[in-house]
mmCIF file of C-alpha atoms in Angstrom:
data_model
loop_
_atom_site.group_PDB
_atom_site.id
_atom_site.type_symbol
_atom_site.label_atom_id
_atom_site.label_comp_id
_atom_site.label_asym_id
_atom_site.label_seq_id
_atom_site.Cartn_x
_atom_site.Cartn_y
_atom_site.Cartn_z
ATOM 1 C CA SER A 1231 36.323 198.076 74.756
ATOM 2 C CA MET A 1232 36.580 195.092 72.019
ATOM 3 C CA VAL A 1233 35.200 195.539 68.614
ATOM 4 C CA LYS A 1234 33.074 192.651 67.835
ATOM 5 C CA THR A 1235 33.106 191.300 64.276
ATOM 6 C CA ARG A 1236 30.305 190.328 62.213
ATOM 7 C CA SER A 1237 30.992 186.632 63.237
ATOM 8 C CA ASP A 1238 30.634 187.319 66.907
ATOM 9 C CA ILE A 1239 27.985 189.193 66.358
ATOM 10 C CA ASN A 1240 26.238 185.957 64.493
ATOM 11 C CA GLN A 1241 27.596 183.615 66.886
ATOM 12 C CA GLU A 1242 26.015 185.828 69.824
ATOM 13 C CA SER A 1243 22.464 185.845 67.582
ATOM 14 C CA ASN A 1244 22.770 182.192 66.884
ATOM 15 C CA GLU A 1245 22.959 181.119 70.875
ATOM 16 C CA ARG A 1246 20.381 183.980 71.941
ATOM 17 C CA ARG A 1247 18.085 181.878 69.460
ATOM 18 C CA GLY A 1248 19.396 178.682 70.380
ATOM 19 C CA ILE A 1249 20.652 177.849 66.921
ATOM 20 C CA VAL A 1250 22.919 174.932 66.992
ATOM 21 C CA ASN A 1251 23.294 173.398 63.494
ATOM 22 C CA LYS A 1252 25.216 176.233 61.887
ATOM 23 C CA ALA A 1253 24.694 174.644 58.253
ATOM 24 C CA PHE A 1254 21.102 174.858 58.045
ATOM 25 C CA LYS A 1255 20.400 177.241 61.204
ATOM 26 C CA LEU A 1256 18.584 174.602 63.116
ATOM 27 C CA HIS A 1257 17.232 175.295 66.367
ATOM 28 C CA GLU A 1258 18.242 173.161 69.141
ATOM 29 C CA ASN A 1259 14.442 171.808 69.399
ATOM 30 C CA THR A 1260 14.460 171.126 65.792
ATOM 31 C CA VAL A 1261 17.697 169.210 65.895
ATOM 32 C CA ASP A 1262 16.561 167.238 68.927
ATOM 33 C CA ALA A 1263 13.228 166.405 67.265
ATOM 34 C CA ILE A 1264 15.184 165.176 64.042
ATOM 35 C CA ARG A 1265 17.574 163.163 66.308
ATOM 36 C CA SER A 1266 14.727 161.147 67.919
ATOM 37 C CA LEU A 1267 12.627 160.960 64.721
ATOM 38 C CA ALA A 1268 15.849 159.387 62.715
ATOM 39 C CA GLU A 1269 16.370 156.724 65.694
ATOM 40 C CA ASP A 1270 12.012 155.626 65.123
ATOM 41 C CA SER A 1271 12.671 155.802 61.159
ATOM 42 C CA GLU A 1272 14.795 154.266 58.523
ATOM 43 C CA LYS A 1273 15.891 157.422 57.401
ATOM 44 C CA SER A 1274 18.834 159.413 58.144
ATOM 45 C CA GLN A 1275 19.253 162.648 60.016
ATOM 46 C CA ALA A 1276 20.845 163.988 56.957
ATOM 47 C CA GLN A 1277 17.638 162.678 54.936
ATOM 48 C CA LEU A 1278 15.180 163.851 57.467
ATOM 49 C CA ILE A 1279 16.716 167.548 57.571
ATOM 50 C CA THR A 1280 16.569 167.384 53.326
ATOM 51 C CA ASN A 1281 12.972 166.214 53.421
ATOM 52 C CA ALA A 1282 12.386 169.187 55.667
ATOM 53 C CA PHE A 1283 13.786 171.687 53.504
ATOM 54 C CA ASP A 1284 11.763 170.557 50.679
ATOM 55 C CA GLY A 1285 8.291 171.515 52.453
ATOM 56 C CA PHE A 1286 7.503 174.952 54.058
ATOM 57 C CA TYR A 1287 8.457 174.145 57.805
ATOM 58 C CA THR A 1288 11.354 176.005 59.300
ATOM 59 C CA PRO A 1289 11.945 179.766 58.458
ATOM 60 C CA LEU A 1290 15.784 180.528 57.767
ATOM 61 C CA PRO A 1291 17.270 183.499 59.573
ATOM 62 C CA ALA A 1292 18.089 185.885 57.358
ATOM 63 C CA GLY A 1293 19.485 189.591 57.236
ATOM 64 C CA TYR A 1294 21.944 192.250 56.253
ATOM 65 C CA GLU A 1295 23.654 195.421 57.861
ATOM 66 C CA ASN A 1296 22.606 198.367 56.567
ATOM 67 C CA GLU A 1297 24.340 201.923 56.024
ATOM 68 C CA ASN A 1298 24.004 202.751 59.938
ATOM 69 C CA GLY A 1299 25.582 199.756 60.683
ATOM 70 C CA GLU A 1300 22.219 198.424 62.117
ATOM 71 C CA TYR A 1301 21.903 194.603 61.524
ATOM 72 C CA ILE A 1302 18.479 194.113 59.875
ATOM 73 C CA SER A 1303 17.075 190.468 60.242
ATOM 74 C CA SER A 1304 14.463 188.853 58.812
ATOM 75 C CA ASP A 1305 12.976 185.015 58.266
ATOM 76 C CA ILE A 1306 12.667 183.597 55.080
ATOM 77 C CA TYR A 1307 10.299 180.173 54.148
ATOM 78 C CA ILE A 1308 11.748 177.893 51.489
ATOM 79 C CA TYR A 1309 8.937 176.579 49.753
ATOM 80 C CA HIS A 1310 9.070 174.251 46.386
ATOM 81 C CA PRO A 1311 5.616 174.508 44.754
ATOM 82 C CA TYR A 1312 6.734 172.913 41.726
ATOM 83 C CA GLY A 1313 9.591 170.283 40.849
ATOM 84 C CA LEU A 1314 11.973 172.929 39.597
ATOM 85 C CA GLU A 1315 10.804 176.329 41.199
ATOM 86 C CA THR A 1316 12.010 177.359 44.559
ATOM 87 C CA TRP A 1317 10.416 180.188 46.079
ATOM 88 C CA LEU A 1318 11.943 182.312 49.151
ATOM 89 C CA ILE A 1319 9.223 183.941 51.168
ATOM 90 C CA ILE A 1320 10.614 186.832 53.285
ATOM 91 C CA THR A 1321 8.753 187.913 56.612
ATOM 92 C CA ASN A 1322 9.462 189.288 59.948
ATOM 93 C CA VAL A 1323 11.776 191.746 58.714
ATOM 94 C CA ARG A 1324 12.988 193.646 62.113
ATOM 95 C CA ASP A 1325 15.828 195.678 63.466
ATOM 96 C CA GLU A 1326 18.146 193.104 65.239
ATOM 97 C CA TYR A 1327 18.844 195.106 68.162
ATOM 98 C CA ASP A 1328 15.430 197.023 68.709
ATOM 99 C CA GLU A 1329 12.479 194.865 67.620
ATOM 100 C CA GLU A 1330 10.266 197.571 68.411
ATOM 101 C CA ILE A 1331 11.407 199.616 65.583
ATOM 102 C CA GLU A 1332 8.693 199.397 62.658
ATOM 103 C CA ILE A 1333 10.352 198.935 59.111
ATOM 104 C CA ASP A 1334 9.024 200.461 56.412
ATOM 105 C CA ILE A 1335 8.946 198.126 52.902
ATOM 106 C CA ASP A 1336 10.637 200.928 51.319
ATOM 107 C CA GLU A 1337 13.512 200.902 54.147
ATOM 108 C CA ILE A 1338 14.111 197.189 53.258
ATOM 109 C CA ASN A 1339 17.164 196.442 51.028
ATOM 110 C CA PHE A 1340 15.655 193.323 49.445
ATOM 111 C CA GLU A 1341 18.642 193.149 47.026
ATOM 112 C CA ASP A 1342 21.346 192.752 49.873
ATOM 113 C CA MET A 1343 19.149 190.594 51.873
ATOM 114 C CA ILE A 1344 18.500 188.082 48.773
ATOM 115 C CA ASN A 1345 22.111 188.004 47.584
ATOM 116 C CA HIS A 1346 23.381 187.298 50.978
ATOM 117 C CA PHE A 1347 20.691 184.583 51.672
ATOM 118 C CA ILE A 1348 21.310 182.941 48.163
ATOM 119 C CA SER A 1349 25.091 182.531 48.881
ATOM 120 C CA GLN A 1350 24.496 181.181 52.149
ATOM 121 C CA HIS A 1351 21.966 178.456 52.082
ATOM 122 C CA LEU A 1352 21.293 178.377 48.221
ATOM 123 C CA PRO A 1353 24.703 178.193 46.375
ATOM 124 C CA GLY A 1354 24.516 175.974 43.011
ATOM 125 C CA LEU A 1355 20.938 176.911 42.539
ATOM 126 C CA HIS A 1356 20.260 178.624 38.966
ATOM 127 C CA ILE A 1357 18.734 182.246 39.906
ATOM 128 C CA ASN A 1358 16.112 181.772 37.428
ATOM 129 C CA ASN A 1359 14.391 179.261 39.356
ATOM 130 C CA ILE A 1360 14.144 181.195 42.279
ATOM 131 C CA LYS A 1361 10.836 183.433 42.849
ATOM 132 C CA ILE A 1362 10.966 185.710 45.842
ATOM 133 C CA PHE A 1363 7.983 187.235 47.693
ATOM 134 C CA TYR A 1364 7.862 189.557 50.845
ATOM 135 C CA THR A 1365 5.023 189.752 53.497
ATOM 136 C CA PRO A 1366 5.195 191.901 56.344
ATOM 137 C CA ILE A 1367 3.185 189.123 58.322
ATOM 138 C CA LEU A 1368 2.321 185.560 57.265
ATOM 139 C CA GLY A 1369 -1.265 184.955 57.042
ATOM 140 C CA SER A 1370 -1.983 188.745 56.573
ATOM 141 C CA GLY A 1371 -3.111 187.916 52.769
ATOM 142 C CA GLU A 1372 -0.449 191.002 51.848
ATOM 143 C CA PHE A 1373 2.044 189.894 49.239
ATOM 144 C CA TYR A 1374 4.755 191.480 47.551
ATOM 145 C CA ARG A 1375 6.768 190.470 44.574
ATOM 146 C CA PRO A 1376 10.007 192.071 42.543
ATOM 147 C CA ASN A 1377 9.203 194.586 40.074
ATOM 148 C CA PHE A 1378 9.889 192.727 36.838
ATOM 149 C CA SER A 1379 10.759 196.242 34.769
ATOM 150 C CA LYS A 1380 13.379 197.101 37.408
ATOM 151 C CA LEU A 1381 15.121 193.804 37.759
ATOM 152 C CA LYS A 1382 18.403 192.396 36.599
ATOM 153 C CA GLN A 1383 19.935 189.460 37.166
ATOM 154 C CA GLU A 1384 23.783 189.214 36.372
ATOM 155 C CA MET A 1385 27.109 187.726 36.588
ATOM 156 C CA TYR A 1386 29.337 188.927 39.349
ATOM 157 C CA LYS A 1387 32.198 190.844 37.354
ATOM 158 C CA ASP A 1388 34.398 192.200 39.028
ATOM 159 C CA SER A 1389 34.794 189.326 41.934
ATOM 160 C CA VAL A 1390 33.659 186.056 41.693
ATOM 161 C CA SER A 1391 32.603 184.860 44.923
ATOM 162 C CA LEU A 1392 32.271 180.972 45.319
ATOM 163 C CA PHE A 1393 30.325 179.557 47.810
ATOM 164 C CA PHE A 1394 29.862 175.905 47.860
ATOM 165 C CA ASP A 1395 26.933 173.732 47.942
ATOM 166 C CA LEU A 1396 27.278 170.866 50.528
ATOM 167 C CA PHE A 1397 26.445 168.350 48.348
ATOM 168 C CA HIS A 1398 27.039 169.321 44.895
ATOM 169 C CA GLU A 1399 30.078 172.021 44.939
ATOM 170 C CA MET A 1400 28.388 174.473 42.348
ATOM 171 C CA PRO A 1401 29.386 177.948 42.849
ATOM 172 C CA THR A 1402 26.693 180.753 42.715
ATOM 173 C CA LEU A 1403 27.857 183.016 40.133
ATOM 174 C CA PHE A 1404 24.520 185.425 39.965
ATOM 175 C CA ARG A 1405 23.281 188.426 41.875
ATOM 176 C CA TYR A 1406 20.400 190.207 41.732
ATOM 177 C CA LYS A 1407 20.607 193.975 41.140
ATOM 178 C CA ASN A 1408 17.807 196.901 41.663
ATOM 179 C CA LEU A 1409 15.207 194.259 43.585
ATOM 180 C CA GLN A 1410 12.074 196.436 44.129
ATOM 181 C CA MET A 1411 9.072 195.015 45.666
ATOM 182 C CA VAL A 1412 5.363 195.449 44.274
ATOM 183 C CA PRO A 1413 2.148 194.611 45.610
ATOM 184 C CA MET A 1414 0.625 191.356 43.991
ATOM 185 C CA ILE A 1415 -2.495 191.189 42.596
ATOM 186 C CA GLU A 1416 -4.910 188.699 43.920
ATOM 187 C CA GLY A 1417 -6.333 186.097 41.767
ATOM 188 C CA SER A 1418 -2.864 185.434 40.198
ATOM 189 C CA LYS A 1419 -1.746 181.673 40.273
ATOM 190 C CA GLU A 1420 0.732 182.658 42.549
ATOM 191 C CA TYR A 1421 -0.971 184.773 44.747
ATOM 192 C CA GLU A 1422 -3.454 182.081 45.382
ATOM 193 C CA LYS A 1423 -0.693 179.264 46.369
ATOM 194 C CA LEU A 1424 0.757 181.804 48.583
ATOM 195 C CA THR A 1425 -2.320 182.601 50.696
ATOM 196 C CA LYS A 1426 -2.925 179.107 50.963
ATOM 197 C CA LEU A 1427 0.477 178.303 52.807
ATOM 198 C CA TYR A 1428 -0.313 179.753 56.353
#
């Protein structure tokens, strides 16, 4: 039997989910909606897509392969609550091959998930402007954020992988280390904003 490569698996996964626009991981219905909207408005498709990503509309598929070779997938919403800040809200973490398996927060490798996601989707953004949150289910009111006492952000030292932004061609040179998530305290400004999202 042929060994499947990661790109074969991604391709199959995209086809299964109906994702047609690889750059933005957009679903076929979304692309159709954007096309028809572009025809009715003065804005180009590219402009409409950019606008969509400035709001809290479509989650992007994310994930990583764990040490057992299983692909753990999730959805990440990109939210811009303030001018320069980008918030990533991770949710729906599941086993790509067996969605019945419940995944406990302690089993999630947030570091791999986020580094992979940033390199794919957000190259060129300075990491200090990114805040990360996790919720098992959107709307549950249960949120986690990184444990700042354990969190390190450092430059790639050995091999600098350059991922180019579609527009600015700026490389991502940072990575998260020791990304542990801890429950958020109700009443913080961020918590209030997060609970209002969905």
